[in-house]
Amino acid sequence: MEVSRPLDALNKARDKRVIVETKGGKQILGKLKAFDIHINVVLDDAEERANGEVSRKLGTVFIRGDTITIISPAE
Amino acid sequence: MEVSRPLDALNKARDKRVIVETKGGKQILGKLKAFDIHINVVLDDAEERANGEVSRKLGTVFIRGDTITIISPAE
Amino acid sequence: MEVSRPLDALNKARDKRVIVETKGGKQILGKLKAFDIHINVVLDDAEERANGEVSRKLGTVFIRGDTITIISPAE
Amino acid sequence: MEVSRPLDALNKARDKRVIVETKGGKQILGKLKAFDIHINVVLDDAEERANGEVSRKLGTVFIRGDTITIISPAE
Amino acid sequence: MEVSRPLDALNKARDKRVIVETKGGKQILGKLKAFDIHINVVLDDAEERANGEVSRKLGTVFIRGDTITIISPAE
Amino acid sequence: MEVSRPLDALNKARDKRVIVETKGGKQILGKLKAFDIHINVVLDDAEERANGEVSRKLGTVFIRGDTITIISPAE
Amino acid sequence: MEVSRPLDALNKARDKRVIVETKGGKQILGKLKAFDIHINVVLDDAEERANGEVSRKLGTVFIRGDTITIISPAE
């Protein structure tokens, strides 16, 4: 992957499914639709996952950047 | 949904019922009336929910952005 | 209620009794006299409430915005 | 009390005895000598109080705004 | 090593494998691809490690700067 | 004491011995040599104190403002 | 020591061995190579120490300022 700035990596992940992990220990999976410099993120078709199982359907979810620790691809 | 910035998603949710989750583990449901770039949010006809049950009626509530983790639609 | 920005809602609550909740789990009731963009708040005739009972009279109280989670009407 | 901004309330409390409460759960009483927009505060003749009793004399104390939750009059 | 500013050190580590440690106590290893002034970081071929063992493959991961404590070389 | 801004009080304490208390509950005593608007502080001949006893000699110590709660005179 | 600003003290410690303490309670020793106004720090020949013993060799380490509480000389 060729990225020179961290947000380039998020840009390449747009419209792909990602896993967003939060300070509170949650995992939220969904299609990355939007993000900004604060790393506020919007996921589509999102669901919360606990212990590898879907625990809750969230639909279109706005996640505040301040609560996010890691964003990685959901293969 | 077509959103290019995260706040577009909040804008589309205006006047719809949403669930706001907080760092302290609360869920607050209500009609999204206003938000700003700090993600300070105002909900109308809001109620706090615990374990799927309404625990408290809040009316028109101002929620400080710093305390918010996730905003999703309340279908 | 017609509000387009979150601080409009606080402005409408001026001189009315509100409940301010804090990160530390306190509830402070009082008449909303002033607020600013940091959500620093001043309440008049304020009292701390625990388990629905007044636990302490505070008089005119300054509450630092950073400690505030929710502001709602005290009906 | 006539205040239009929260810092007006602090200004009116200048040279009066106040109680400053901190995120760590301390209460510090003293005469309010100075404050700034970060709510950094200087108290004169200050003392720490625990369970309604003076636990420690502090003299002139500088309290960092970030640690402060509430400032109220010490009647 | 000749570095005059902290980000020079990160720049020298570009395309090398590093260990990123987080406030939550995680260790994430991977090839450093990008960083910015907030210390937001992108790692390639990343994996989470617990007790010296790989606990999870992450692929290309975005780590929010706010959650990072230490970045050191993975020799 | 005549101070109109909180940093005036720190300025008057320059070259005097002070007690710096931290969010983590430490007390560090030393001669106040420097401070800035973030309340980053440098103490000379500093020592850490626990339960009224010197627990560790620190020499010249830099204390990050973000970790400081209270600065008071060490009489 | 003659310092008028806190960062002067760090500047004098450049290329000397220091102890960096973190919010998480770690001690990291190493030669101070670089720092910036956020107190992001780079140490060379660094090692983590627990209970006075070296627990881990870190090599050249980048420490995020936000996680640092105290920097003192390692005599």
Short mmCIF file of C-alpha atoms in Angstrom, two decimals:
data_model
loop_
_atom_site.label_atom_id
_atom_site.label_comp_id
_atom_site.label_asym_id
_atom_site.label_seq_id
_atom_site.Cartn_x
_atom_site.Cartn_y
_atom_site.Cartn_z
CA MET A 1 0.00 0.00 0.00
CA GLU A 2 1.32 3.45 -0.87
CA VAL A 3 0.29 5.99 1.77
CA SER A 4 2.22 9.02 2.85
CA ARG A 5 -0.29 10.34 5.39
CA PRO A 6 -2.48 8.33 7.78
CA LEU A 7 -5.71 9.73 6.33
CA ASP A 8 -4.70 8.42 2.89
CA ALA A 9 -5.10 4.93 4.36
CA LEU A 10 -8.63 5.74 5.53
CA ASN A 11 -9.39 7.19 2.12
CA LYS A 12 -8.37 3.93 0.45
CA ALA A 13 -10.69 2.06 2.82
CA ARG A 14 -13.72 4.14 1.80
CA ASP A 15 -16.70 1.96 0.82
CA LYS A 16 -14.92 -1.11 2.18
CA ARG A 17 -15.88 -2.93 5.36
CA VAL A 18 -13.76 -2.01 8.37
CA ILE A 19 -13.59 -2.81 12.06
CA VAL A 20 -13.59 0.22 14.36
CA GLU A 21 -12.41 -0.44 17.92
CA THR A 22 -13.25 1.94 20.75
CA LYS A 23 -11.73 2.97 24.08
CA GLY A 24 -14.61 1.22 25.79
CA GLY A 25 -13.60 -2.09 24.21
CA LYS A 26 -16.33 -2.33 21.56
CA GLN A 27 -15.86 -3.56 17.98
CA ILE A 28 -18.12 -1.99 15.36
CA LEU A 29 -18.07 -3.38 11.80
CA GLY A 30 -19.46 -1.61 8.78
CA LYS A 31 -18.79 -0.03 5.42
CA LEU A 32 -16.67 3.13 5.80
CA LYS A 33 -18.66 5.98 4.29
CA ALA A 34 -17.05 9.12 5.71
CA PHE A 35 -14.38 10.41 8.09
CA ASP A 36 -12.82 13.76 8.96
CA ILE A 37 -9.58 15.04 10.50
CA HIS A 38 -10.91 14.37 14.02
CA ILE A 39 -11.37 10.74 12.87
CA ASN A 40 -15.10 11.08 13.38
CA VAL A 41 -16.34 8.16 11.27
CA VAL A 42 -19.61 7.12 9.61
CA LEU A 43 -20.22 3.42 8.88
CA ASP A 44 -23.09 1.99 6.83
CA ASP A 45 -24.72 -1.41 7.53
CA ALA A 46 -22.94 -1.38 10.86
CA GLU A 47 -23.14 -3.96 13.60
CA GLU A 48 -21.59 -4.32 17.01
CA ARG A 49 -19.65 -7.49 17.60
CA ALA A 50 -18.76 -9.17 20.86
CA ASN A 51 -16.69 -12.37 21.09
CA GLY A 52 -16.84 -12.80 17.34
CA GLU A 53 -20.67 -12.74 17.26
CA VAL A 54 -22.99 -9.94 16.11
CA SER A 55 -24.53 -8.50 19.27
CA ARG A 56 -26.50 -5.63 17.77
CA LYS A 57 -27.48 -4.17 14.36
CA LEU A 58 -26.76 -0.43 14.24
CA GLY A 59 -27.55 0.59 10.65
CA THR A 60 -25.84 3.88 9.73
CA VAL A 61 -23.72 4.85 12.68
CA PHE A 62 -21.76 7.99 13.56
CA ILE A 63 -18.74 7.23 15.78
CA ARG A 64 -17.02 10.14 17.53
CA GLY A 65 -13.29 10.19 16.76
CA ASP A 66 -12.31 10.73 20.36
CA THR A 67 -13.63 7.27 21.25
CA ILE A 68 -11.80 5.41 18.46
CA THR A 69 -8.51 3.55 18.98
CA ILE A 70 -7.96 1.40 15.86
CA ILE A 71 -9.48 1.04 12.39
CA SER A 72 -8.58 -2.06 10.40
CA PRO A 73 -10.01 -3.93 7.39
CA ALA A 74 -12.79 -6.47 8.03
CA GLU A 75 -11.81 -9.17 5.56
CA MET B 1 -26.66 6.72 1.93
CA GLU B 2 -24.51 9.35 0.20
CA VAL B 3 -22.34 11.17 2.73
CA SER B 4 -18.91 12.59 2.12
CA ARG B 5 -18.34 14.04 5.60
CA PRO B 6 -19.43 12.59 8.95
CA LEU B 7 -21.56 15.61 9.82
CA ASP B 8 -23.57 15.08 6.63
CA ALA B 9 -24.82 11.87 8.21
CA LEU B 10 -25.95 13.75 11.31
CA ASN B 11 -27.62 16.34 9.11
CA LYS B 12 -29.63 13.62 7.38
CA ALA B 13 -30.74 12.34 10.78
CA ARG B 14 -32.13 15.73 11.81
CA ASP B 15 -35.73 15.49 13.10
CA LYS B 16 -35.44 11.71 13.19
CA ARG B 17 -35.19 9.62 16.35
CA VAL B 18 -31.65 8.58 17.24
CA ILE B 19 -29.87 6.72 20.02
CA VAL B 20 -26.96 8.60 21.59
CA GLU B 21 -24.54 6.47 23.60
CA THR B 22 -22.21 8.01 26.17
CA LYS B 23 -18.81 7.23 27.68
CA GLY B 24 -20.57 6.51 30.94
CA GLY B 25 -22.57 3.71 29.29
CA LYS B 26 -25.94 5.50 29.01
CA GLN B 27 -28.31 5.32 26.05
CA ILE B 28 -30.40 8.42 25.38
CA LEU B 29 -33.14 8.28 22.72
CA GLY B 30 -34.80 11.28 21.19
CA LYS B 31 -35.48 13.34 18.08
CA LEU B 32 -32.25 14.97 16.83
CA LYS B 33 -32.86 18.73 16.78
CA ALA B 34 -29.38 20.25 16.65
CA PHE B 35 -25.68 19.46 16.67
CA ASP B 36 -22.43 21.37 16.14
CA ILE B 37 -18.81 20.56 15.18
CA HIS B 38 -18.00 19.54 18.77
CA ILE B 39 -20.87 17.00 18.39
CA ASN B 40 -22.77 18.77 21.15
CA VAL B 41 -26.27 17.47 20.50
CA VAL B 42 -29.84 18.51 21.38
CA LEU B 43 -32.58 15.87 21.45
CA ASP B 44 -36.32 16.50 21.80
CA ASP B 45 -38.73 14.13 23.59
CA ALA B 46 -35.69 12.38 24.99
CA GLU B 47 -35.64 9.47 27.37
CA GLU B 48 -32.89 7.48 29.01
CA ARG B 49 -33.00 3.76 28.43
CA ALA B 50 -31.47 0.97 30.46
CA ASN B 51 -31.71 -2.72 29.50
CA GLY B 52 -34.19 -1.91 26.74
CA GLU B 53 -36.61 -0.14 29.13
CA VAL B 54 -37.26 3.59 29.57
CA SER B 55 -35.67 4.53 32.87
CA ARG B 56 -36.24 8.29 32.83
CA LYS B 57 -38.04 10.95 30.76
CA LEU B 58 -35.68 13.85 29.96
CA GLY B 59 -37.69 16.16 27.65
CA THR B 60 -35.41 18.45 25.65
CA VAL B 61 -31.86 17.47 26.51
CA PHE B 62 -28.48 19.01 25.74
CA ILE B 63 -25.70 16.38 25.54
CA ARG B 64 -22.10 17.57 25.61
CA GLY B 65 -20.15 16.22 22.64
CA ASP B 66 -17.20 15.18 24.73
CA THR B 67 -19.35 12.55 26.47
CA ILE B 68 -20.76 11.00 23.28
CA THR B 69 -19.37 7.83 21.68
CA ILE B 70 -21.93 6.70 19.08
CA ILE B 71 -25.05 8.09 17.40
CA SER B 72 -27.26 5.66 15.49
CA PRO B 73 -30.86 5.60 14.22
CA ALA B 74 -33.60 4.47 16.64
CA GLU B 75 -35.82 2.53 14.27
CA MET C 1 -38.85 23.51 20.06
CA GLU C 2 -37.12 25.35 17.21
CA VAL C 3 -33.35 25.18 17.62
CA SER C 4 -30.78 25.07 14.86
CA ARG C 5 -27.67 25.01 17.07
CA PRO C 6 -27.22 23.25 20.42
CA LEU C 7 -26.47 26.50 22.27
CA ASP C 8 -29.84 27.88 21.15
CA ALA C 9 -31.42 25.24 23.36
CA LEU C 10 -29.37 26.40 26.35
CA ASN C 11 -30.33 29.98 25.56
CA LYS C 12 -34.03 29.08 25.69
CA ALA C 13 -33.44 27.45 29.09
CA ARG C 14 -31.97 30.64 30.56
CA ASP C 15 -33.64 31.61 33.85
CA LYS C 16 -35.38 28.24 33.96
CA ARG C 17 -34.53 25.42 36.35
CA VAL C 18 -32.33 22.73 34.83
CA ILE C 19 -30.59 19.55 35.94
CA VAL C 20 -26.86 19.41 35.17
CA GLU C 21 -25.32 15.94 35.29
CA THR C 22 -21.57 15.47 35.69
CA LYS C 23 -18.98 12.87 34.72
CA GLY C 24 -18.61 12.07 38.39
CA GLY C 25 -22.27 11.06 38.57
CA LYS C 26 -23.63 14.12 40.39
CA GLN C 27 -26.92 15.89 39.65
CA ILE C 28 -26.98 19.63 40.29
CA LEU C 29 -30.30 21.50 40.01
CA GLY C 30 -30.65 25.23 39.71
CA LYS C 31 -31.76 28.19 37.63
CA LEU C 32 -29.59 28.54 34.51
CA LYS C 33 -28.03 32.02 34.64
CA ALA C 34 -25.11 31.83 32.23
CA PHE C 35 -23.16 29.52 29.93
CA ASP C 36 -20.41 29.87 27.33
CA ILE C 37 -19.09 27.91 24.34
CA HIS C 38 -17.07 25.62 26.62
CA ILE C 39 -20.43 24.82 28.31
CA ASN C 40 -19.13 26.34 31.54
CA VAL C 41 -22.40 26.97 33.36
CA VAL C 42 -23.61 29.15 36.25
CA LEU C 43 -26.69 28.08 38.22
CA ASP C 44 -28.53 30.15 40.82
CA ASP C 45 -30.29 28.66 43.91
CA ALA C 46 -28.49 25.43 43.12
CA GLU C 47 -28.63 22.21 45.09
CA GLU C 48 -26.99 18.84 44.72
CA ARG C 49 -29.34 15.92 44.57
CA ALA C 50 -28.69 12.28 45.31
CA ASN C 51 -31.32 9.54 44.95
CA GLY C 52 -34.03 12.14 44.34
CA GLU C 53 -33.29 13.96 47.63
CA VAL C 54 -31.49 17.29 48.16
CA SER C 55 -28.10 16.41 49.63
CA ARG C 56 -26.53 19.87 49.74
CA LYS C 57 -27.43 23.52 49.13
CA LEU C 58 -24.88 25.20 46.85
CA GLY C 59 -26.26 28.71 46.22
CA THR C 60 -24.73 30.25 43.08
CA VAL C 61 -22.51 27.63 41.54
CA PHE C 62 -20.01 27.68 38.69
CA ILE C 63 -19.74 24.29 36.93
CA ARG C 64 -16.79 23.70 34.60
CA GLY C 65 -17.97 22.59 31.15
CA ASP C 66 -15.45 19.79 30.95
CA THR C 67 -17.21 17.98 33.82
CA ILE C 68 -20.72 18.23 32.36
CA THR C 69 -22.42 15.41 30.44
CA ILE C 70 -26.13 16.34 30.15
CA ILE C 71 -28.32 19.39 30.77
CA SER C 72 -32.08 18.85 30.87
CA PRO C 73 -35.12 20.76 32.20
CA ALA C 74 -36.06 20.26 35.88
CA GLU C 75 -39.84 20.20 35.63
CA MET D 1 -27.43 37.71 40.66
CA GLU D 2 -27.00 39.37 37.26
CA VAL D 3 -24.46 37.47 35.18
CA SER D 4 -24.46 37.07 31.44
CA ARG D 5 -21.27 35.01 31.14
CA PRO D 6 -20.01 32.32 33.55
CA LEU D 7 -16.78 34.19 34.29
CA ASP D 8 -18.82 37.18 35.49
CA ALA D 9 -19.96 34.97 38.36
CA LEU D 10 -16.35 34.19 39.27
CA ASN D 11 -15.52 37.86 39.05
CA LYS D 12 -18.26 38.68 41.57
CA ALA D 13 -16.81 36.04 43.90
CA ARG D 14 -13.36 37.66 43.89
CA ASP D 15 -12.03 38.24 47.42
CA LYS D 16 -14.83 36.11 48.83
CA ARG D 17 -14.41 32.64 50.30
CA VAL D 18 -15.29 29.84 47.89
CA ILE D 19 -15.25 26.05 47.83
CA VAL D 20 -13.41 24.53 44.87
CA GLU D 21 -14.17 20.86 44.19
CA THR D 22 -11.83 18.72 42.13
CA LYS D 23 -12.11 15.66 39.89
CA GLY D 24 -10.20 13.72 42.53
CA GLY D 25 -12.95 14.43 45.07
CA LYS D 26 -11.15 17.09 47.14
CA GLN D 27 -12.73 20.23 48.55
CA ILE D 28 -10.44 23.26 48.86
CA LEU D 29 -11.72 26.38 50.65
CA GLY D 30 -10.14 29.79 50.42
CA LYS D 31 -10.48 33.39 49.34
CA LEU D 32 -10.69 33.67 45.54
CA LYS D 33 -7.82 35.91 44.43
CA ALA D 34 -7.44 35.19 40.72
CA PHE D 35 -8.73 33.05 37.85
CA ASP D 36 -8.29 32.91 34.09
CA ILE D 37 -10.19 31.57 31.07
CA HIS D 38 -8.83 28.05 31.67
CA ILE D 39 -10.41 28.34 35.16
CA ASN D 40 -6.94 28.10 36.71
CA VAL D 41 -7.63 29.53 40.16
CA VAL D 42 -5.60 31.05 43.01
CA LEU D 43 -7.00 30.90 46.56
CA ASP D 44 -5.59 32.70 49.61
CA ASP D 45 -5.73 31.29 53.18
CA ALA D 46 -6.73 27.99 51.63
CA GLU D 47 -7.39 24.74 53.43
CA GLU D 48 -8.32 21.28 52.31
CA ARG D 49 -11.45 19.87 53.89
CA ALA D 50 -12.54 16.27 54.25
CA ASN D 51 -15.84 15.21 55.83
CA GLY D 52 -16.53 18.79 56.95
CA GLU D 53 -13.23 19.03 58.87
CA VAL D 54 -10.04 20.91 57.91
CA SER D 55 -7.53 18.24 56.93
CA ARG D 56 -4.65 20.45 55.80
CA LYS D 57 -3.65 24.14 55.68
CA LEU D 58 -2.44 25.12 52.20
CA GLY D 59 -1.83 28.89 52.38
CA THR D 60 -1.85 30.46 48.91
CA VAL D 61 -2.69 27.71 46.46
CA PHE D 62 -2.71 27.49 42.69
CA ILE D 63 -5.33 25.04 41.37
CA ARG D 64 -5.11 23.94 37.73
CA GLY D 65 -8.40 24.53 35.92
CA ASP D 66 -8.41 21.11 34.32
CA THR D 67 -8.82 19.49 37.75
CA ILE D 68 -11.74 21.68 38.87
CA THR D 69 -15.39 20.59 38.65
CA ILE D 70 -17.41 23.09 40.74
CA ILE D 71 -16.84 26.45 42.43
CA SER D 72 -19.44 27.61 44.94
CA PRO D 73 -19.61 30.16 47.78
CA ALA D 74 -18.36 29.08 51.23
CA GLU D 75 -20.93 30.78 53.42
CA MET E 1 21.01 8.45 15.74
CA GLU E 2 20.90 12.12 14.75
CA VAL E 3 17.45 13.56 15.44
CA SER E 4 16.65 17.09 16.45
CA ARG E 5 12.87 16.74 16.60
CA PRO E 6 10.84 13.73 17.78
CA LEU E 7 9.12 13.30 14.42
CA ASP E 8 12.51 12.92 12.74
CA ALA E 9 12.86 9.68 14.68
CA LEU E 10 9.53 8.44 13.33
CA ASN E 11 10.59 9.47 9.86
CA LYS E 12 13.73 7.34 10.12
CA ALA E 13 11.58 4.39 11.18
CA ARG E 14 9.40 4.63 8.05
CA ASP E 15 9.10 1.25 6.26
CA LYS E 16 10.70 -0.48 9.23
CA ARG E 17 8.86 -2.73 11.67
CA VAL E 18 7.87 -1.01 14.91
CA ILE E 19 5.95 -1.83 18.08
CA VAL E 20 3.16 0.60 18.94
CA GLU E 21 1.92 0.44 22.52
CA THR E 22 -1.47 1.84 23.50
CA LYS E 23 -3.07 3.31 26.61
CA GLY E 24 -5.23 0.21 26.81
CA GLY E 25 -2.13 -1.97 27.16
CA LYS E 26 -2.05 -3.44 23.63
CA GLN E 27 1.06 -4.02 21.54
CA ILE E 28 0.63 -3.72 17.79
CA LEU E 29 3.54 -4.66 15.50
CA GLY E 30 3.83 -3.71 11.86
CA LYS E 31 5.71 -1.81 9.19
CA LEU E 32 5.42 1.95 9.76
CA LYS E 33 3.86 3.42 6.61
CA ALA E 34 2.61 6.84 7.67
CA PHE E 35 2.22 9.20 10.63
CA ASP E 36 1.17 12.80 11.18
CA ILE E 37 1.66 15.51 13.83
CA HIS E 38 -1.13 14.03 15.97
CA ILE E 39 0.91 10.78 15.91
CA ASN E 40 -1.92 9.06 14.08
CA VAL E 41 -0.08 6.06 12.62
CA VAL E 42 -0.62 3.56 9.80
CA LEU E 43 1.06 0.14 10.01
CA ASP E 44 1.21 -2.46 7.24
CA ASP E 45 1.21 -6.24 7.86
CA ALA E 46 0.20 -5.47 11.42
CA GLU E 47 -0.54 -7.94 14.16
CA GLU E 48 -1.59 -7.62 17.77
CA ARG E 49 0.64 -9.33 20.26
CA ALA E 50 -0.15 -10.48 23.79
CA ASN E 51 2.41 -12.11 26.09
CA GLY E 52 4.94 -12.35 23.24
CA GLU E 53 2.54 -14.30 20.99
CA VAL E 54 0.58 -13.08 17.95
CA SER E 55 -3.04 -12.86 19.08
CA ARG E 56 -4.60 -11.37 15.95
CA LYS E 57 -3.69 -10.44 12.35
CA LEU E 58 -4.78 -6.88 11.54
CA GLY E 59 -3.44 -6.21 8.03
CA THR E 60 -3.21 -2.47 7.33
CA VAL E 61 -4.20 -0.71 10.49
CA PHE E 62 -4.90 2.93 11.36
CA ILE E 63 -4.07 3.74 15.00
CA ARG E 64 -5.38 7.01 16.45
CA GLY E 65 -2.55 9.06 17.97
CA ASP E 66 -4.48 9.82 21.12
CA THR E 67 -4.37 6.13 22.08
CA ILE E 68 -0.60 5.69 21.54
CA THR E 69 1.95 5.81 24.35
CA ILE E 70 5.24 4.46 22.93
CA ILE E 71 6.66 3.58 19.51
CA SER E 72 9.86 1.53 19.42
CA PRO E 73 11.69 -0.61 16.86
CA ALA E 74 10.65 -4.27 16.53
CA GLU E 75 14.04 -5.89 16.05
CA MET F 1 -1.03 38.70 48.32
CA GLU F 2 -1.83 40.92 45.35
CA VAL F 3 -2.39 38.82 42.23
CA SER F 4 -4.73 39.58 39.38
CA ARG F 5 -3.95 36.52 37.24
CA PRO F 6 -3.20 32.96 38.45
CA LEU F 7 0.25 32.93 36.83
CA ASP F 8 1.21 35.99 38.88
CA ALA F 9 0.96 33.76 41.93
CA LEU F 10 3.35 31.24 40.38
CA ASN F 11 5.68 34.07 39.44
CA LYS F 12 5.81 35.22 43.10
CA ALA F 13 6.68 31.65 44.12
CA ARG F 14 9.69 31.52 41.79
CA ASP F 15 12.85 30.37 43.62
CA LYS F 16 10.77 29.38 46.62
CA ARG F 17 10.04 25.82 47.69
CA VAL F 18 6.64 24.53 46.59
CA ILE F 19 4.64 21.32 46.73
CA VAL F 20 3.33 20.10 43.39
CA GLU F 21 0.54 17.53 43.58
CA THR F 22 -0.31 15.28 40.64
CA LYS F 23 -3.37 13.48 39.29
CA GLY F 24 -1.69 10.21 40.23
CA GLY F 25 -1.59 11.28 43.89
CA LYS F 26 2.12 12.12 44.14
CA GLN F 27 3.60 15.06 46.04
CA ILE F 28 6.80 16.54 44.63
CA LEU F 29 8.65 19.21 46.63
CA GLY F 30 11.31 21.49 45.23
CA LYS F 31 12.39 25.01 44.40
CA LEU F 32 10.22 26.46 41.61
CA LYS F 33 12.57 27.43 38.78
CA ALA F 34 10.32 27.76 35.74
CA PHE F 35 6.76 27.36 34.49
CA ASP F 36 4.82 28.17 31.33
CA ILE F 37 1.20 28.76 30.32
CA HIS F 38 0.55 24.99 30.12
CA ILE F 39 1.69 24.89 33.79
CA ASN F 40 4.63 22.72 32.78
CA VAL F 41 6.91 23.20 35.79
CA VAL F 42 10.62 22.76 36.58
CA LEU F 43 11.68 22.20 40.20
CA ASP F 44 15.25 22.19 41.52
CA ASP F 45 16.45 20.00 44.43
CA ALA F 46 13.22 18.11 44.09
CA GLU F 47 12.11 15.10 46.08
CA GLU F 48 9.06 12.90 46.05
CA ARG F 49 7.23 12.62 49.34
CA ALA F 50 4.87 9.92 50.53
CA ASN F 51 3.13 10.01 53.93
CA GLY F 52 5.22 13.01 55.00
CA GLU F 53 8.53 11.21 54.34
CA VAL F 54 10.98 11.69 51.48
CA SER F 55 10.60 8.61 49.28
CA ARG F 56 12.93 9.57 46.43
CA LYS F 57 15.44 12.28 45.45
CA LEU F 58 14.72 13.62 41.97
CA GLY F 59 17.20 16.49 41.47
CA THR F 60 16.04 18.86 38.72
CA VAL F 61 12.66 17.64 37.57
CA PHE F 62 10.38 18.58 34.69
CA ILE F 63 6.68 18.02 35.52
CA ARG F 64 4.18 18.07 32.65
CA GLY F 65 1.38 20.56 33.33
CA ASP F 66 -1.33 18.14 32.31
CA THR F 67 -0.48 15.92 35.31
CA ILE F 68 -0.55 18.73 37.90
CA THR F 69 -3.55 19.47 40.14
CA ILE F 70 -2.31 21.85 42.87
CA ILE F 71 0.78 23.95 43.60
CA SER F 72 1.17 25.34 47.11
CA PRO F 73 4.01 26.74 49.23
CA ALA F 74 6.20 24.26 51.15
CA GLU F 75 6.74 26.18 54.36
CA MET G 1 20.61 25.67 37.19
CA GLU G 2 19.54 28.79 35.29
CA VAL G 3 16.28 28.16 33.43
CA SER G 4 13.60 30.68 32.71
CA ARG G 5 11.25 28.38 30.77
CA PRO G 6 10.53 24.68 31.42
CA LEU G 7 11.77 23.62 27.99
CA ASP G 8 15.16 25.20 28.76
CA ALA G 9 15.57 22.50 31.39
CA LEU G 10 14.86 19.79 28.84
CA ASN G 11 17.30 21.43 26.46
CA LYS G 12 20.05 21.26 29.08
CA ALA G 13 19.30 17.56 29.55
CA ARG G 14 19.82 16.81 25.84
CA ASP G 15 22.25 13.90 25.30
CA LYS G 16 22.13 13.09 28.99
CA ARG G 17 20.38 10.06 30.49
CA VAL G 18 16.94 10.80 31.90
CA ILE G 19 14.07 8.91 33.49
CA VAL G 20 10.68 9.44 31.85
CA GLU G 21 7.68 8.43 33.95
CA THR G 22 4.30 7.78 32.36
CA LYS G 23 0.65 7.99 33.39
CA GLY G 24 0.51 4.21 33.24
CA GLY G 25 3.21 3.98 35.91
CA LYS G 26 6.15 2.99 33.69
CA GLN G 27 9.71 4.27 34.03
CA ILE G 28 11.70 4.53 30.79
CA LEU G 29 15.43 5.39 30.99
CA GLY G 30 17.50 6.58 28.07
CA LYS G 31 19.58 9.34 26.52
CA LEU G 32 17.38 12.35 25.69
CA LYS G 33 17.75 12.97 21.96
CA ALA G 34 14.78 15.14 21.04
CA PHE G 35 11.62 16.75 22.37
CA ASP G 36 9.02 19.23 21.14
CA ILE G 37 6.46 21.61 22.64
CA HIS G 38 3.96 18.76 23.14
CA ILE G 39 6.72 17.08 25.22
CA ASN G 40 6.85 14.24 22.71
CA VAL G 41 10.26 12.77 23.53
CA VAL G 42 12.82 10.53 21.80
CA LEU G 43 15.24 8.51 23.93
CA ASP G 44 18.26 6.54 22.67
CA ASP G 45 19.51 3.30 24.27
CA ALA G 46 16.27 3.20 26.20
CA GLU G 47 15.13 0.56 28.61
CA GLU G 48 12.02 0.04 30.69
CA ARG G 49 12.59 -0.38 34.38
CA ALA G 50 10.36 -1.98 36.98
CA ASN G 51 11.21 -2.15 40.68
CA GLY G 52 14.73 -0.84 39.99
CA GLU G 53 15.50 -3.63 37.49
CA VAL G 54 15.68 -3.45 33.69
CA SER G 55 12.57 -5.23 32.44
CA ARG G 56 12.92 -4.60 28.70
CA LYS G 57 15.38 -3.12 26.18
CA LEU G 58 13.66 -0.62 23.89
CA GLY G 59 16.45 0.87 21.76
CA THR G 60 15.41 4.20 20.23
CA VAL G 61 11.98 4.99 21.57
CA PHE G 62 9.39 7.64 20.76
CA ILE G 63 7.23 8.55 23.78
CA ARG G 64 4.03 10.54 23.19
CA GLY G 65 3.96 13.68 25.34
CA ASP G 66 0.41 13.12 26.44
CA THR G 67 1.48 9.98 28.34
CA ILE G 68 4.40 11.62 30.20
CA THR G 69 4.17 12.89 33.78
CA ILE G 70 7.76 13.55 34.95
CA ILE G 71 11.23 13.78 33.38
CA SER G 72 14.22 13.73 35.75
CA PRO G 73 17.95 13.04 35.47
CA ALA G 74 19.11 9.40 35.70
CA GLU G 75 22.29 9.84 37.72
#
